[in-house]
Short mmCIF file of C-alpha atoms in Angstrom, two decimals:
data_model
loop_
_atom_site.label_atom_id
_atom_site.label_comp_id
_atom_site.label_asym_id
_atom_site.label_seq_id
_atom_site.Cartn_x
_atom_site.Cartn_y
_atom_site.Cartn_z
CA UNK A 1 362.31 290.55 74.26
CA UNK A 2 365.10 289.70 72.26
CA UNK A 3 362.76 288.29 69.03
CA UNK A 4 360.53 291.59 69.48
CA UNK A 5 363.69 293.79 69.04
CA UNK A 6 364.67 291.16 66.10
CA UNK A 7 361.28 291.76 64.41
CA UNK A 8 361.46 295.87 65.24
CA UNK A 9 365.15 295.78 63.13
CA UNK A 10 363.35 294.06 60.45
CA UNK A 11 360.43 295.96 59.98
CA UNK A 12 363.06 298.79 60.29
CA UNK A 13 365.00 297.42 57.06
CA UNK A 14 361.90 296.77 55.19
CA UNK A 15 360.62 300.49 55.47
CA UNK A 16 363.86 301.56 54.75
CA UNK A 17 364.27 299.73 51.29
CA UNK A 18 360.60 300.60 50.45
CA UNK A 19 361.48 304.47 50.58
CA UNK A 20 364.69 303.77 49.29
CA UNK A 21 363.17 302.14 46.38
CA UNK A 22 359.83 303.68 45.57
CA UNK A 23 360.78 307.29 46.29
CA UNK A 24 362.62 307.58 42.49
CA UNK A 25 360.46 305.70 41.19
CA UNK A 26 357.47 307.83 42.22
CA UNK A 27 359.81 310.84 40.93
CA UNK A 28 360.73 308.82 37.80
CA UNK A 29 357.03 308.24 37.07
CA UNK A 30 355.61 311.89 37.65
CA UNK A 31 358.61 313.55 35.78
CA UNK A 32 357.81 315.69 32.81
CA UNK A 33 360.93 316.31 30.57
CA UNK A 34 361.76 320.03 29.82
CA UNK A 35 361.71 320.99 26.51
CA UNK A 36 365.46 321.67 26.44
CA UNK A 37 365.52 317.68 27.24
CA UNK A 38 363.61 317.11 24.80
CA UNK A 39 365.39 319.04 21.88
CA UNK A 40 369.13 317.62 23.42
CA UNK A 41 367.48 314.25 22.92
CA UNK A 42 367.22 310.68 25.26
CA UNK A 43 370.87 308.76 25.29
CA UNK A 44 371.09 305.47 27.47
CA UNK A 45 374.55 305.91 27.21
CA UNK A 46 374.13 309.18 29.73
CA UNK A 47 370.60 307.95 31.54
CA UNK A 48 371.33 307.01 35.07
CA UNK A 49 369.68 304.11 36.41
CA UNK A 50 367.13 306.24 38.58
CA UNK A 51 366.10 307.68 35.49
CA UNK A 52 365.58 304.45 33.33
CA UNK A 53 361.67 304.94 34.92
CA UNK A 54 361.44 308.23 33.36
CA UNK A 55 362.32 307.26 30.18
CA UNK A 56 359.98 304.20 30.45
CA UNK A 57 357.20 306.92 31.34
CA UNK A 58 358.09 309.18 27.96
CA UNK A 59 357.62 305.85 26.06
CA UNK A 60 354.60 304.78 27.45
CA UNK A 61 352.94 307.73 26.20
CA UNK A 62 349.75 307.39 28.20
CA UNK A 63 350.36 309.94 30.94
CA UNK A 64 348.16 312.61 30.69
CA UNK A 65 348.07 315.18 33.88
CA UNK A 66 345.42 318.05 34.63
CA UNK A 67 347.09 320.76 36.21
CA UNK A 68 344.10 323.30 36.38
CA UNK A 69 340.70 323.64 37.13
CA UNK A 70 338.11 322.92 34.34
CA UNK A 71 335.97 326.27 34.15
CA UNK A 72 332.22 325.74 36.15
CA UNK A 73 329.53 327.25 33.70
CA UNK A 74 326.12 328.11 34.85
CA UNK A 75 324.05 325.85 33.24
CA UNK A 76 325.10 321.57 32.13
CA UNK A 77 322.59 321.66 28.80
CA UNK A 78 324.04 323.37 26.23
CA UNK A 79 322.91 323.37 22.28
CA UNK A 80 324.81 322.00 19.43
CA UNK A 81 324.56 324.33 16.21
CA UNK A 82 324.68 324.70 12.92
CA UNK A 83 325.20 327.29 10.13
CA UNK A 84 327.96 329.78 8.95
CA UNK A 85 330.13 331.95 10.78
CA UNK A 86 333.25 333.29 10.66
CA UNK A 87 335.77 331.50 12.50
CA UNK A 88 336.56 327.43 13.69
CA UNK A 89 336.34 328.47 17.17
CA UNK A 90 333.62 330.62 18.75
CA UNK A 91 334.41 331.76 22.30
CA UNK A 92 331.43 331.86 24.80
CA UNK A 93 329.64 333.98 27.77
CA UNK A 94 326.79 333.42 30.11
CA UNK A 95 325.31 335.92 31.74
CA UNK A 96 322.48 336.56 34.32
CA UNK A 97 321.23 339.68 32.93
CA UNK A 98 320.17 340.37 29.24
CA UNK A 99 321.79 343.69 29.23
CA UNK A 100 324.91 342.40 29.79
CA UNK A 101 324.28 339.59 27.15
CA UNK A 102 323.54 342.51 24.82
CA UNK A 103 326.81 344.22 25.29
CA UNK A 104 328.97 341.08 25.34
CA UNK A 105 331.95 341.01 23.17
CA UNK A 106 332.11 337.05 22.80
CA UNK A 107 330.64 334.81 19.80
CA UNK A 108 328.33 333.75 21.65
CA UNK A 109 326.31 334.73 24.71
CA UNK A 110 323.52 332.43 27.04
CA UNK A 111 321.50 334.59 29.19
CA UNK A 112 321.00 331.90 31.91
CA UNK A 113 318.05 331.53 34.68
CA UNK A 114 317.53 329.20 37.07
CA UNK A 115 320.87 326.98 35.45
CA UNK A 116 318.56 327.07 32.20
CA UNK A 117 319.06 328.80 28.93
CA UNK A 118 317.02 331.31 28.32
CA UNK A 119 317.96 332.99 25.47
CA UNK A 120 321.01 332.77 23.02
CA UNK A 121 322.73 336.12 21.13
CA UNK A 122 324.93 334.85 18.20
CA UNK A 123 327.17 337.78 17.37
CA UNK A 124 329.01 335.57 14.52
CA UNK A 125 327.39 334.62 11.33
CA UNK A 126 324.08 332.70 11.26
CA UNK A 127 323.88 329.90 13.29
CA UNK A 128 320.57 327.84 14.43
CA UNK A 129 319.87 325.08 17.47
CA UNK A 130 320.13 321.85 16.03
CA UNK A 131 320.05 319.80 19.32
CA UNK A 132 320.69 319.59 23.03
CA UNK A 133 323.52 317.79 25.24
CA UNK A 134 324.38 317.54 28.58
CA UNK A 135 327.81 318.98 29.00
CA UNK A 136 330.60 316.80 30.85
CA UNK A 137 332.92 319.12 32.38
CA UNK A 138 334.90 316.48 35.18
CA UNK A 139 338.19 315.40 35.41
CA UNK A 140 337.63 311.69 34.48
CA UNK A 141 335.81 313.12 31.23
CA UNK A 142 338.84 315.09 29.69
CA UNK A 143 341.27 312.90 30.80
CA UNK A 144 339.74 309.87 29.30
CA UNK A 145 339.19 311.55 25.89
CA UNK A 146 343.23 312.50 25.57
CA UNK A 147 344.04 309.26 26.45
CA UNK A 148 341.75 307.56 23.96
CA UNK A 149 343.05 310.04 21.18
CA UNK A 150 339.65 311.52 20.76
CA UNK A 151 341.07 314.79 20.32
CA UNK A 152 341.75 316.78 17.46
CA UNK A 153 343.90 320.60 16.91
CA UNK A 154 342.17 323.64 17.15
CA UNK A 155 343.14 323.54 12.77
CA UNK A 156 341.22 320.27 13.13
CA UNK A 157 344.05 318.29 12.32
CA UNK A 158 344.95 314.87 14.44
CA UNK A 159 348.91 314.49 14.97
CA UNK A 160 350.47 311.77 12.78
CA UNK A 161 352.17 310.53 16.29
CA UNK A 162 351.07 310.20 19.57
CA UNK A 163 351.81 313.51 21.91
CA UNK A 164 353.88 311.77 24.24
CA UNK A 165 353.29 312.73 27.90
CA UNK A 166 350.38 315.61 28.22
CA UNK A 167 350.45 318.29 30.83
CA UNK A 168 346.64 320.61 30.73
CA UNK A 169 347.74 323.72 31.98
CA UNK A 170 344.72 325.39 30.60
CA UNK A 171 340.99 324.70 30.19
CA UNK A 172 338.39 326.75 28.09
CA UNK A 173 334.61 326.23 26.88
CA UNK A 174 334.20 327.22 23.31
CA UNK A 175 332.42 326.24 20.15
CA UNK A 176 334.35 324.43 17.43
CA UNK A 177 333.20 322.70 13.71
CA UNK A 178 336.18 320.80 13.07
CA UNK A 179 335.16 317.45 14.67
CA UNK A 180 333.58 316.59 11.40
CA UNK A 181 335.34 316.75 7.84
CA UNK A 182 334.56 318.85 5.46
CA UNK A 183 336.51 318.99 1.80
CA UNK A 184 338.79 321.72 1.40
CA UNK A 185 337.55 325.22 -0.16
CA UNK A 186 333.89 323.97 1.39
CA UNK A 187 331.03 327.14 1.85
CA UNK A 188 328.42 325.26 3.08
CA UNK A 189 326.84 325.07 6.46
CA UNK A 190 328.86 323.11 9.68
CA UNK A 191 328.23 322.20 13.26
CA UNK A 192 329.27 323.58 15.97
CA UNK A 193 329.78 321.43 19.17
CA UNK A 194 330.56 322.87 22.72
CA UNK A 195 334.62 321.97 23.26
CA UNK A 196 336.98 321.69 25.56
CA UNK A 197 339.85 324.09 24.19
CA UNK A 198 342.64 323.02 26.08
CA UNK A 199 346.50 324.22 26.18
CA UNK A 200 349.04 320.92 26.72
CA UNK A 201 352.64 320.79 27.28
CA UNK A 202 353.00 317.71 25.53
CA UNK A 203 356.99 315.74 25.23
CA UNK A 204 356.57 315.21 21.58
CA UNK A 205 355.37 318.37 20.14
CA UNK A 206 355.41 320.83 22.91
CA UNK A 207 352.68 323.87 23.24
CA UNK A 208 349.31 322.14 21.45
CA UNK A 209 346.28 323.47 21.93
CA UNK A 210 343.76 320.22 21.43
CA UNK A 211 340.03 320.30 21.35
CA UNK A 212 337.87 317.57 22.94
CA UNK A 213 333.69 317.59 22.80
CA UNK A 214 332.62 318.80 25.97
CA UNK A 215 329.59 316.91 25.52
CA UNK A 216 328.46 314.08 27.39
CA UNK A 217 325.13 312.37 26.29
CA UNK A 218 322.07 313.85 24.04
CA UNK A 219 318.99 314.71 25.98
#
């Protein structure tokens, strides 16, 4: 009786220390600095030790968080283009019905049936099919290409440092033709690949708005 009360005090201890223990550092871990933080900049001198994990965390800069839903689109096989239009980013509709592809005010408009494309209305310059993709719109696929730094701006630019902890707080399908280089002053034709446009409250440069392909494999 005596050694089960004995082992009941111990276990007691243990599960104590454990929360005692890995409570700030789960805090410490999933903390996000404000950006006031982040202008009144990181001092040891005034870092308590509970908050020595944070600061590990901002360091790290690996943690990347999702904190929305990625849009569902009606169909996964989209086209990649190419041609001339008037803008980096094209913003896009599906619809079921062709009327209401005919009156949309977007770049670009599927009419979709039966999760297929059916027919495509480019209200933007002159663009043409070049190819077609399956489109990756999980979790696991966005947050694998912002950690990997396969990302660019939505002015096509990639930052000279990494962003620092990421925070998604918004996800949107477009078109976008800065993925590939072009010289400066260039007329000619580009591609267009479906994106991820994002918005990310990042620790190093606060509001970005990054672009990722939203593709996942040719078909």
């Amino acid at each position: 009786m005596q050694r089960k009360k004995k082992i009941a005090i111990q276990v007691l201890i243990i599960l104590i220390i454990i929360s005692t223990v890995f409570s700030p550092l789960y805090s410490a871990f999933n903390y996000y600095p404000t950006k006031e933080e982040m202008e009144g900049g990181l001092s040891l001198e005034y870092i308590p030790l509970t908050k020595i994990g944070q600061l590990w965390a901002i360091l790290q800069n690996q943690r990347v968080s999702l904190n929305t839903e990625v849009p569902a689109i009606s169909t996964d096989k989209l086209p990649i283009l190419q041609g001339n239009a008037s803008s980096s980013v094209l913003y896009v509709d599906f619809e079921d019905y062709i009327e209401e592809c005919g009156s949309s005010a977007d770049d670009i408009c599927f009419l979709v049936t039966n999760h297929n494309i059916t027919k495509t209305s480019i209200n933007t310059g002159r663009l043409n099919s070049i190819e077609q993709v399956r489109i990756d719109y999980s979790d696991e696929h966005i947050l694998h290409q912002v950690k990997n730094g396969n990302f660019v701006t939505d002015t096509g630019d990639y930052p000279m440092s990494p962003l620092g902890r990421v925070k998604i707080v918004d996800v949107e399908l477009v078109y976008f033709d800065l993925f590939d280089y072009y010289p400066y002053g260039y007329k000619g034709e580009t591609t267009y690949y479906p994106a991820w446009k994002m918005t990310a409250e990042t620790s190093n440069y606060g509001d970005e708005v990054i672009m990722i392909k939203a593709m996942g494999k040719q078909l």
